[in-house]
XYZ file of C-alpha atoms in Angstrom:
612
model
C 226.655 103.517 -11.221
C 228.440 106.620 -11.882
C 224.923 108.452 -11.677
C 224.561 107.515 -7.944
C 228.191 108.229 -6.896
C 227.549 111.967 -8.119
C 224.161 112.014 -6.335
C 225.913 110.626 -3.007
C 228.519 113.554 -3.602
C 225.890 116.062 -4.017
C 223.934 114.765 -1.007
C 227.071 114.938 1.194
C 227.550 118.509 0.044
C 224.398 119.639 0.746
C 225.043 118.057 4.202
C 227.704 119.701 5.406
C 226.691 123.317 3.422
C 223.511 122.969 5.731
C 225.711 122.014 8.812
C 227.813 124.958 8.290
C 225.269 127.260 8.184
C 224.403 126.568 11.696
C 227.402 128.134 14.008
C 229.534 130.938 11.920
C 232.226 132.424 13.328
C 233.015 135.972 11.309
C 235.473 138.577 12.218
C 234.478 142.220 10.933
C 236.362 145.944 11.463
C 234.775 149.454 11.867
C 237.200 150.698 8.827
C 239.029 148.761 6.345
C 241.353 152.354 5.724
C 242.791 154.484 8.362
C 245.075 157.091 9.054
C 247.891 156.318 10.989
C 247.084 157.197 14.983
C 243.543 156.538 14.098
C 241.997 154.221 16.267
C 239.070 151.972 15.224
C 237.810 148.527 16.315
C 238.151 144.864 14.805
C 235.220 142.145 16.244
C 235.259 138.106 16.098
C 231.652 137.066 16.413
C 229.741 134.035 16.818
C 226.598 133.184 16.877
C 226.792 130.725 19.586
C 229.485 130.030 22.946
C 232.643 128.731 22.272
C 235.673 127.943 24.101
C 239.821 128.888 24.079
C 239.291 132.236 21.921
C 242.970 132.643 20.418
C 243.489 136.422 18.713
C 245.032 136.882 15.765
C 248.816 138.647 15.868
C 248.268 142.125 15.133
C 251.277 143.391 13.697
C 251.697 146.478 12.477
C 249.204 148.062 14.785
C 249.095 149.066 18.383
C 246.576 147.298 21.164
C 244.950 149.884 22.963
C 241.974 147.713 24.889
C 240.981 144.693 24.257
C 239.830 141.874 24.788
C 236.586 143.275 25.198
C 234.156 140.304 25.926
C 230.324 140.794 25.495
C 227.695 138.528 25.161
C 223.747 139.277 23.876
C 220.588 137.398 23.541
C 218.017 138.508 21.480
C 214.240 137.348 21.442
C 212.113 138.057 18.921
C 208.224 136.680 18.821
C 209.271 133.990 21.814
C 212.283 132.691 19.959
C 215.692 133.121 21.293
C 219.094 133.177 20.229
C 222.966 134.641 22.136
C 226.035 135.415 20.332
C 229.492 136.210 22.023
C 232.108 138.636 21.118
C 235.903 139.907 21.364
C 236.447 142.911 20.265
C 240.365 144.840 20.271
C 240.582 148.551 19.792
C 243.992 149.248 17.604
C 245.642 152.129 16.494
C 247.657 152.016 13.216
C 251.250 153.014 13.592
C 252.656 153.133 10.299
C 251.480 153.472 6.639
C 251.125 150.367 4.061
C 248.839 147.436 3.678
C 248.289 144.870 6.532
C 246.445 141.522 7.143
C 244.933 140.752 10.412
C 245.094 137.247 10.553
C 242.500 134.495 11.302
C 240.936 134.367 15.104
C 240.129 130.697 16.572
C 237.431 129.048 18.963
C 236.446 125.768 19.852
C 233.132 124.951 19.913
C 231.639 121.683 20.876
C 235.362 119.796 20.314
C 235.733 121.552 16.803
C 237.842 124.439 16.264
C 236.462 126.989 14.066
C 238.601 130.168 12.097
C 237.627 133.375 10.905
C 238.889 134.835 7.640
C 241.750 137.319 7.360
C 241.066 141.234 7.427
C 243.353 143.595 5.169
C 243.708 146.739 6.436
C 244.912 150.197 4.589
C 246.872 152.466 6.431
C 247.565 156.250 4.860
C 248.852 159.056 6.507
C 246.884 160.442 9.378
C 244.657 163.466 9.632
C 245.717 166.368 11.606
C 244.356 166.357 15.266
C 241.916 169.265 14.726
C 240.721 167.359 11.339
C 239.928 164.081 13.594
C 238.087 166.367 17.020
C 235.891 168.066 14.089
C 235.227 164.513 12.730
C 234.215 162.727 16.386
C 232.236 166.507 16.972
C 230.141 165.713 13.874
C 229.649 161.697 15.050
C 228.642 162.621 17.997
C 226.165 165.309 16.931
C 224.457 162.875 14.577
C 224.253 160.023 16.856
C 222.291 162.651 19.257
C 219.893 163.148 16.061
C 218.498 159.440 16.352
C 215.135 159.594 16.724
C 211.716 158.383 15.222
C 212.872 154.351 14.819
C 215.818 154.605 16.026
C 217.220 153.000 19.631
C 216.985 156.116 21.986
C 218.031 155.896 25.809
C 215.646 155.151 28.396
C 214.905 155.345 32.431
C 215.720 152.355 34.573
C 212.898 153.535 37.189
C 209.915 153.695 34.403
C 210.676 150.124 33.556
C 211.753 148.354 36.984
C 208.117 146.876 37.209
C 208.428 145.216 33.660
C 211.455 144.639 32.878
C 214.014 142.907 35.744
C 216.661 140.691 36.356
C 216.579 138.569 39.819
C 219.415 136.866 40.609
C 218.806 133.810 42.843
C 221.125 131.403 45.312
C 220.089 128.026 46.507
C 221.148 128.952 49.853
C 222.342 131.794 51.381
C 224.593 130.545 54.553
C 227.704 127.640 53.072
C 230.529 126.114 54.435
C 233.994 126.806 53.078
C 233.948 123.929 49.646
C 230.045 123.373 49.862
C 228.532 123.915 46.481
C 225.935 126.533 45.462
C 223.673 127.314 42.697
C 223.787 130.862 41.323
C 220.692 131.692 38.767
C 220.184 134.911 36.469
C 216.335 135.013 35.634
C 215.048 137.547 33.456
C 211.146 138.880 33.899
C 209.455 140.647 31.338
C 206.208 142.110 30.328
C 207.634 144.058 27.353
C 208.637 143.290 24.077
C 212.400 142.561 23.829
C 214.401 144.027 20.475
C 217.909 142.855 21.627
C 220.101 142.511 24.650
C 223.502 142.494 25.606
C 225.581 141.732 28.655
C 227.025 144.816 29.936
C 228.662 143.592 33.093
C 228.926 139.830 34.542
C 228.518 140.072 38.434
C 232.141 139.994 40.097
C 232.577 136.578 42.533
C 235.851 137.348 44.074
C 235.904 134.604 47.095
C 234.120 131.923 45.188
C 235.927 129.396 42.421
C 232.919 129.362 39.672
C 232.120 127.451 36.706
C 229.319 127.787 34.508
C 226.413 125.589 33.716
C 227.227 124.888 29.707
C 223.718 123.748 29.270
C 222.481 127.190 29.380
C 225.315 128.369 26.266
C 222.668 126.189 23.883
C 220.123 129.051 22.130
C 218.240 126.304 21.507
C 218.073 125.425 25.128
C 216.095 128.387 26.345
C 213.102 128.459 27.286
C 210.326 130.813 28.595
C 207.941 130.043 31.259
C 205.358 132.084 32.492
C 205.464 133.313 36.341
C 203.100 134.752 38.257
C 204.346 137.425 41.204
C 201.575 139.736 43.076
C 198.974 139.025 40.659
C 201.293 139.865 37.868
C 202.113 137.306 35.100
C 205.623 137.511 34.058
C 207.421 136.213 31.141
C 210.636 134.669 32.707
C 214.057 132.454 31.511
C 217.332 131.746 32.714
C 219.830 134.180 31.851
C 222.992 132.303 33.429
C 223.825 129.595 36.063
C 226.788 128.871 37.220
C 228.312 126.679 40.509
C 229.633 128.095 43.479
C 232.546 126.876 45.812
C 233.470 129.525 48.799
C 236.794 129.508 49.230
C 237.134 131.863 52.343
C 234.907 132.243 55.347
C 233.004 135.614 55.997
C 229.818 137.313 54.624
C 230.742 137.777 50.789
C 229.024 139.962 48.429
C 228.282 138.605 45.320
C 228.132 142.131 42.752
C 224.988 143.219 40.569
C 224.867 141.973 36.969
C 224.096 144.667 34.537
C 222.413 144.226 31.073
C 221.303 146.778 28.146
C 217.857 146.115 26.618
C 216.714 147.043 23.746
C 212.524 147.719 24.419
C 210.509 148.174 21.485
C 207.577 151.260 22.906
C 204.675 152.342 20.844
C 204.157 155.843 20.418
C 200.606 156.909 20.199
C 199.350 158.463 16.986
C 197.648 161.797 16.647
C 194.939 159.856 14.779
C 192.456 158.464 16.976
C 191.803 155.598 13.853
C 195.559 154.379 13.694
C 195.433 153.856 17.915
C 191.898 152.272 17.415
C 193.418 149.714 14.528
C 197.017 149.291 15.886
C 198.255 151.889 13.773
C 201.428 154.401 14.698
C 204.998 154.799 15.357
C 207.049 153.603 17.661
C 210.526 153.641 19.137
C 213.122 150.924 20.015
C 214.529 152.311 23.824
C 217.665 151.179 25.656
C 217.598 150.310 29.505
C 220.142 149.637 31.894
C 219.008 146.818 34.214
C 220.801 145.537 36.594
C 220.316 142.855 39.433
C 220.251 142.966 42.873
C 223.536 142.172 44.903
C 223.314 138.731 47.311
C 225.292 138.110 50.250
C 226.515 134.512 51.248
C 227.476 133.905 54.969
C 230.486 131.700 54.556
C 231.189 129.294 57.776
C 234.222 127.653 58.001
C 234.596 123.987 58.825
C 234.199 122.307 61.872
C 238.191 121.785 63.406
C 236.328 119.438 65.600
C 236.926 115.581 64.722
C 238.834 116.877 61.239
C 241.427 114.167 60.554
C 244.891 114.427 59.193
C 244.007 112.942 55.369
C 241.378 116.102 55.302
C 242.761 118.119 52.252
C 239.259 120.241 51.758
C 237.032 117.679 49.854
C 233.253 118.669 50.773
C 230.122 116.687 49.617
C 230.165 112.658 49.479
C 232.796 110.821 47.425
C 234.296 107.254 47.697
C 237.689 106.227 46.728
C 239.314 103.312 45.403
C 242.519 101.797 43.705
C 243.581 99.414 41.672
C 246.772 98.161 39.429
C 246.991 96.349 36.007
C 249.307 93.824 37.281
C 250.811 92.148 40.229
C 253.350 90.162 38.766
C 256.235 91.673 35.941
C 259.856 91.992 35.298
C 262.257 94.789 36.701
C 262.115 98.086 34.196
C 258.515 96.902 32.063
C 255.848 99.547 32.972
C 253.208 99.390 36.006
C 250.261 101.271 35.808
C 248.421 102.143 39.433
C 244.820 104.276 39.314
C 243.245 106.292 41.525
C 239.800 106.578 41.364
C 237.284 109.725 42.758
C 234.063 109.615 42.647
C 230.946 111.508 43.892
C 229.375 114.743 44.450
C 231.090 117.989 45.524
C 233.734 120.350 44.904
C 235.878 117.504 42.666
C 237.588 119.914 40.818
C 239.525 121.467 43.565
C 240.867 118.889 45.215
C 244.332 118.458 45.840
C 246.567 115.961 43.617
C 246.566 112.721 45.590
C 250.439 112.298 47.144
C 251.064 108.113 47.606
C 253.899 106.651 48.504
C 255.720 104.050 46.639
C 258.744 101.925 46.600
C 262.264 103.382 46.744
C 262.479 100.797 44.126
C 260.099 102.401 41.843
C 260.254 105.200 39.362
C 257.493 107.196 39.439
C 256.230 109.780 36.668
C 253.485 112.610 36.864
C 249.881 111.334 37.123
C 247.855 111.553 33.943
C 244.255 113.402 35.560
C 241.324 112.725 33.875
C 237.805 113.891 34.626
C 234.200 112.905 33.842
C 232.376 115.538 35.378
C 229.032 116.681 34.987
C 228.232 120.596 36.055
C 224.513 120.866 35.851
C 221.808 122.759 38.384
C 221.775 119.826 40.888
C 225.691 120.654 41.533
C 229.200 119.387 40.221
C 229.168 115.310 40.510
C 230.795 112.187 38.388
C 234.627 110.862 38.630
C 238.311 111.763 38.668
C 240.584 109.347 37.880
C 244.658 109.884 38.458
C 246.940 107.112 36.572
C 250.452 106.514 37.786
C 253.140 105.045 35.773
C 255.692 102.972 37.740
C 258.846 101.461 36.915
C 260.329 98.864 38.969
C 264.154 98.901 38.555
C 265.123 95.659 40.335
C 263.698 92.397 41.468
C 261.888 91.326 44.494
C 258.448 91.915 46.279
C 257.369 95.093 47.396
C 254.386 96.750 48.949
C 252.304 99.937 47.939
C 250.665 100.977 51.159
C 246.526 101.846 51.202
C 245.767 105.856 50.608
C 243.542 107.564 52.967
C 240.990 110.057 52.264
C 238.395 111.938 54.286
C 235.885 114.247 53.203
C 233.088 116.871 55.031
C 229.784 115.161 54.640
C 227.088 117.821 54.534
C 224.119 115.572 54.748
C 225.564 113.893 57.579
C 227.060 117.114 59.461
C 230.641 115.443 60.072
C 233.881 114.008 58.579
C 234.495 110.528 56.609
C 237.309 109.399 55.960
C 237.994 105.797 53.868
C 240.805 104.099 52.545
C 241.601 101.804 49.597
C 243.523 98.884 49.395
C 246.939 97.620 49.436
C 248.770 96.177 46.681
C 251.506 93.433 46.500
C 253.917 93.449 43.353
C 256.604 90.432 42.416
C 258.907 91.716 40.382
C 261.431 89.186 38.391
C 264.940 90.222 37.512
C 265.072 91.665 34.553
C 267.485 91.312 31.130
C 268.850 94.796 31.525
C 268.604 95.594 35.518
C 272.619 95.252 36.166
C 273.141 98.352 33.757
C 270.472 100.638 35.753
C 270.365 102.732 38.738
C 267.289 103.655 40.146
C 266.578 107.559 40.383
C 263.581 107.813 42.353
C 262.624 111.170 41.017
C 259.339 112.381 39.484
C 259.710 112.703 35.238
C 257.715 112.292 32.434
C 256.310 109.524 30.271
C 259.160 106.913 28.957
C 258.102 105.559 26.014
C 261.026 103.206 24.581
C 262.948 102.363 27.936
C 266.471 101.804 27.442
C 266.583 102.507 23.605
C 266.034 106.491 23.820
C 267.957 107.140 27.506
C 271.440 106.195 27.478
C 271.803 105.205 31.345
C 275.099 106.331 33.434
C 278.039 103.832 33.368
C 279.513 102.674 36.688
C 282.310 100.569 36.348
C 284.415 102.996 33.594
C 285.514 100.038 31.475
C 285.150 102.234 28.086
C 287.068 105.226 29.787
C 290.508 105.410 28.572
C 293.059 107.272 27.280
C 295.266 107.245 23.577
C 299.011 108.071 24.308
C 299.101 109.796 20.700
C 296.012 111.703 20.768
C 295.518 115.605 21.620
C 295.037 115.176 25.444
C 298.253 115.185 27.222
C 300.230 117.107 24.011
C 301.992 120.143 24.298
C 299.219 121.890 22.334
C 296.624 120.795 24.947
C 298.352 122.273 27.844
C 299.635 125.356 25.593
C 295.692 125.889 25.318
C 295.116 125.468 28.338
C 297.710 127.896 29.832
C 296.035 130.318 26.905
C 292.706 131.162 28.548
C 294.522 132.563 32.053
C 297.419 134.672 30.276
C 295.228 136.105 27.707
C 292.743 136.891 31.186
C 295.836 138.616 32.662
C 296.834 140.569 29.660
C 293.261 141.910 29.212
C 293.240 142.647 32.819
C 296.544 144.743 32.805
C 295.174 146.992 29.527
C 292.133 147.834 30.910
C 294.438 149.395 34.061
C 296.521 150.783 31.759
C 293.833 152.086 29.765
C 291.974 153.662 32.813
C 294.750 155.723 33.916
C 295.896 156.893 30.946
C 292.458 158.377 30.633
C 291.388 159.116 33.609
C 292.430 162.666 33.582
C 290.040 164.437 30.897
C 291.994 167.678 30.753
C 295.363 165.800 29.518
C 292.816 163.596 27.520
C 291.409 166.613 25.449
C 294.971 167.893 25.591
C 296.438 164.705 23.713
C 293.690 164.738 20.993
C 293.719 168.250 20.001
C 296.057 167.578 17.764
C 294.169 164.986 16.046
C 290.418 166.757 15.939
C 292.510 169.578 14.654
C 293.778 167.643 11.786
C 290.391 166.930 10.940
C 289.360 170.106 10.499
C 292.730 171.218 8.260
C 291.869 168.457 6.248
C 288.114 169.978 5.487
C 289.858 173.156 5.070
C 292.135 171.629 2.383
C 289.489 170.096 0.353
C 287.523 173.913 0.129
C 290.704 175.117 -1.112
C 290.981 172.658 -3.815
C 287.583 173.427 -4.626
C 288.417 177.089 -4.931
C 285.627 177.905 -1.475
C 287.882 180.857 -0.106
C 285.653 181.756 2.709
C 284.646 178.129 3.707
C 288.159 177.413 3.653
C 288.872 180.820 6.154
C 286.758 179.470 8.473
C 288.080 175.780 8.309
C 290.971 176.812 9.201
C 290.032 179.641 12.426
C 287.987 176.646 13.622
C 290.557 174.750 13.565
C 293.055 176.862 15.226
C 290.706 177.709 18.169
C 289.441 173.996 18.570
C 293.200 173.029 18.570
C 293.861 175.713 21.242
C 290.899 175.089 23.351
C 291.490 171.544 23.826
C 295.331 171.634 24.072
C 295.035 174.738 27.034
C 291.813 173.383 28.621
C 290.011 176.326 28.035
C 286.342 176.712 26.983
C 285.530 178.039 23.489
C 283.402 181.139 24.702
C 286.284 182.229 27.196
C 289.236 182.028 24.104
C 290.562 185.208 23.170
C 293.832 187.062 21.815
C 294.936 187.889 25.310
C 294.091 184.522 27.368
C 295.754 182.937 24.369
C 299.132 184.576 24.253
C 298.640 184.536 28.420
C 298.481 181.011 28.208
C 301.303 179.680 25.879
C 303.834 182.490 27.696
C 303.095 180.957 31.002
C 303.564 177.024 29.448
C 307.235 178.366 27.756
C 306.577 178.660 24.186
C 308.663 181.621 22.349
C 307.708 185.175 21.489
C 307.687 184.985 17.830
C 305.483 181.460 17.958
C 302.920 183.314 19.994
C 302.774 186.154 17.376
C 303.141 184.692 14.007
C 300.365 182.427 15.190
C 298.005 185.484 16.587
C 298.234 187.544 13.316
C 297.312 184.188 11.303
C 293.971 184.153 13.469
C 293.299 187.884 12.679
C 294.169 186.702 8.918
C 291.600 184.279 8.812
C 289.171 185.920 11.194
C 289.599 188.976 8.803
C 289.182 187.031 5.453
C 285.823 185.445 6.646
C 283.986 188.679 5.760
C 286.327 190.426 3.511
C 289.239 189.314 0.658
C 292.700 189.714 1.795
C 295.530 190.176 0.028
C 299.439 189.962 0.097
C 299.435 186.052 0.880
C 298.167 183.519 -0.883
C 295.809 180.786 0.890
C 298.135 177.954 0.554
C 300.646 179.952 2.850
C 298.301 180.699 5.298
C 297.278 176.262 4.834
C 300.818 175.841 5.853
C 301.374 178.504 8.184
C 298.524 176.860 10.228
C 299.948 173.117 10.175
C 303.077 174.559 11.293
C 302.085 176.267 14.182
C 300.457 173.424 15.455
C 303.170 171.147 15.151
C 305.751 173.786 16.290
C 303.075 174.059 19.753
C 303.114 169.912 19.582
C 306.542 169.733 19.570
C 307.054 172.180 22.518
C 304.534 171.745 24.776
């Protein structure tokens, strides 16, 4: 028993290990270590087309371009096979170790993940170091020759190599549905290819055929045009809606192939037996451009339910019950279905009871986009709560749509609906809203509803509201408003005047610089403390007597405090103690000791403090 429970396990391994082996998603980068401002490029690959790419967060790094999207089919001996990829370029901004996260897709309902990159950043290379570097790259790369890819001539292969890019129709109306196809001819042998450049279709909403994203669902035909037999497939398809009227260009699509060319040997033998060289060339081939006349629709006979639906639809509604209580749930479905431009229709807008609540519609599709055009069902579901009893109505919808085959409008309409509702347990304690929300999923358990009759509102005689504290509090917020008000004023025009501004600090920022002076003297740092001490001074005087530190001197000085009152010997005393400390900058003095001239200095400026 246990024998065939290990052999089940094994066979379920095996399974999925085979499974897995058929879509991989990888992620790869240029350089696992970099210099910082080095730029270099990080890919997500897979081997097949996916859906709702999410990046990793790159942190650490900068984004310079990205995300680069390119897709390539390869065919080798008649079998084919695509891959799609996002590429970022990044720049590295700062040194140390980093992990670039895992990337996710979604392909066929299953989300796949790629595996986390680390990345080492070191310190960058100079700028001339990284030129010399891309100089020697790009010298090499122009080396490639023998077996290597070289670049080709788009006019030496236009006869064998093409892409044609075909329209069902060329003249629409505005909403009609068209058929793009991407058909690649070839008479040469195809290494690789990749998708340079999807064709731009500004004025048409698009969606793409996702048959043709199956590598397994292409197939070659063979074609014969002028007597020539091509090898052809279908690159791309995608459906077309014009959404504007006018002749609208629909842009080339450009692709690089990869053609494998034989070179002829110089021995006649090797050519005569299939011998020689050859060499894998690049080409740039792009399609033609096509130009759709776009006509707009007929204003003739267009009725007023006409919101742009064009093909051939039919509508109906319906309800899950006829017959409930006020508040339980009510669901009402709108149905779609046909052939035509389903996925741009406008949400449905029916009316409904006052009585009702009504909620966003749930939309869901079942549509098919294949060659033959965009057809199958839309469905729109309505919750609806009725919030008191009675019997009410839901009026029919109309709809009309542009019938091509038929060359005019159609319009239809579905049926009306009658709905008893009882009384319910809970309908006295409800109000009806009327307003659009979203899903309720416990009524009356997880919304508290409003109260109207104010029978629990009341208030306690010895509780906080109504105390002298409460209306102390409340007084608080205006006076400490006012209070904050009248200090900024105050506050402004004290200093709104800069000159008196420096003039009352100078006494401070001088104080500062004493203080330095004082700690150079304690550490015996005679000419440090010199200088502390002139700068000082002349900071002190420069602010106090507004004037700038390049125009101070000995004579605008003693000009200055004569003219604002201060006494002779003031002026003086305080002169020769700048020439003192000026003079003892460069050269030892002697006679006075420096704590004299420390004191001298914090006199004078309290003396000029005091007076002026």
């Amino acid at each position: 028993m246990k024998l065939k429970y290990y052999i089940l396990l094994l066979l379920l391994f095996c399974t999925s290990a085979i499974f897995a082996q058929g879509i991989k998603f990888t992620s790869s980068v240029s350089k696992t270590e970099v210099g910082t401002t080095e730029q270099f490029e990080v890919s997500f690959t897979i081997n097949s087309n996916g859906e709702k790419f999410v990046p990793p967060n790159f942190n650490g790094f900068l984004v310079v371009s990205g995300p680069n999207v390119s897709q390539s089919m390869t065919v080798i001996n008649g079998a084919s096979s695509s891959s799609m990829a996002y590429s970022y370029d990044l720049v590295a901004v700062k040194e140390g170790t980093y992990t670039i996260g895992p990337a996710t897709i979604v392909v066929n309902g299953k989300q796949l993940s790629t595996s986390p990159i680390k990345i080492k950043v070191v310190k960058g290379a100079s700028a001339a170091q990284a030129n010399a570097a891309r100089q020697q790259q790009q010298q090499q790369q122009q080396q490639v020759q023998g077996k290597g890819i070289v670049a080709g001539h788009s006019k030496d292969i236009n006869r064998d190599l093409f892409i044609r890019a075909d329209v069902n129709k060329t003249s629409a109306y505005i909403g009609e549905q068209l058929t793009l196809s991407y058909r690649l001819y070839t008479r040469v042998a195809l290494v690789g290819s990749e998708l340079e450049k999807m064709s731009d279709q500004n004025g048409f909403y698009s969606q793409e055929i996702k048959s043709l994203n199956n590598p397994n669902a292409v197939q070659w035909r063979i074609e014969t045009i002028k007597g020539i037999k091509y090898n052809v497939t279908e690159i791309k398809q995608n459906i077309l809606f014009p959404e504007r009227a006018g002749n609208i260009t629909i842009d080339p699509m450009i692709m690089d192939f990869i053609v494998r060319e034989t070179v002829p040997s110089a021995d006649p033998f090797d050519n005569f037996f299939g011998g020689g060289s050859y060499n894998d060339v690049k080409y740039k081939i792009k399609s033609s451009p096509v130009v759709i006349h776009v006509k707009p629709l007929p204003e003739s006979g267009k009725p007023a339910s006409f919101s742009g639906a064009v093909g051939r639809f039919s509508i109906s509604a319906s309800v899950d019950k006829t017959s409930l209580k006020a508040n339980e749930p009510l669901n009402y479905k709108i149905t779609l279905k046909g052939k035509g431009n389903l996925k741009l229709l406008k949400p449905m807008a029916p009316e409904f009871p006052l009585d009702f609540d009504k909620y966003d519609p749930k939309v869901t599709d079942t549509i098919t986009d294949d060659a033959n055009g965009e057809s199958g069902t839309r469905v729109y579901t309505y919750l609806l709560i009725p919030r008191h009893g009675g019997k009410f109505n839901i009026d029919p919808i109309k709809f009309s749509y542009y019938d091509l085959a038929a060359g005019k409008y159609v319009s239809q309409q579905t049926k009306g609906f009658t709905i008893n509702v009882a009384k319910g347990a809970t309908e006295n304690n409800v109000t009806s809203i009327g307003a659009d929300k979203q899903d309720v999923k416990l009524l009356n358990k997880d919304i508290r509803y409003i109260k109207t009759d104010g029978s629990d509102i009341r208030k306690d005689d010895e509780g906080f509201y109504g105390s002298g504290l409460y209306y102390f509090l409340l007084l608080l917020g205006p006076l400490a408003f006012a209070g904050a008000l009248v200090f900024g004023k105050v506050y402004e025009m004290n200093n709104s005047d800069v000159v008196k501004v420096k003039s009352r600090k100078a006494g401070k920022i001088a104080a500062k610089h004493l203080a330095s002076a004082k700690a150079q003297l304690t550490a015996n740092n005679k000419p440090v403390f010199y200088e502390n001490v002139f700068k000082g001074l002349y900071g002190y005087l420069s602010d106090k007597l507004n004037i700038a530190a390049a125009d101070l001197n000995r004579e605008k000085i003693a000009t200055e405090l004569k003219a604002r009152q201060l006494d002779e010997p003031t002026i003086n005393e305080l002169l020769e103690t700048l020439d003192l400390c000026d003079m003892a900058r460069f050269a030892p003095v002697s006679g006075i000791s420096e704590q004299e001239v420390f004191e001298k200095a914090k006199n004078m400026i309290n003396n000029i403090e005091d007076k002026i």
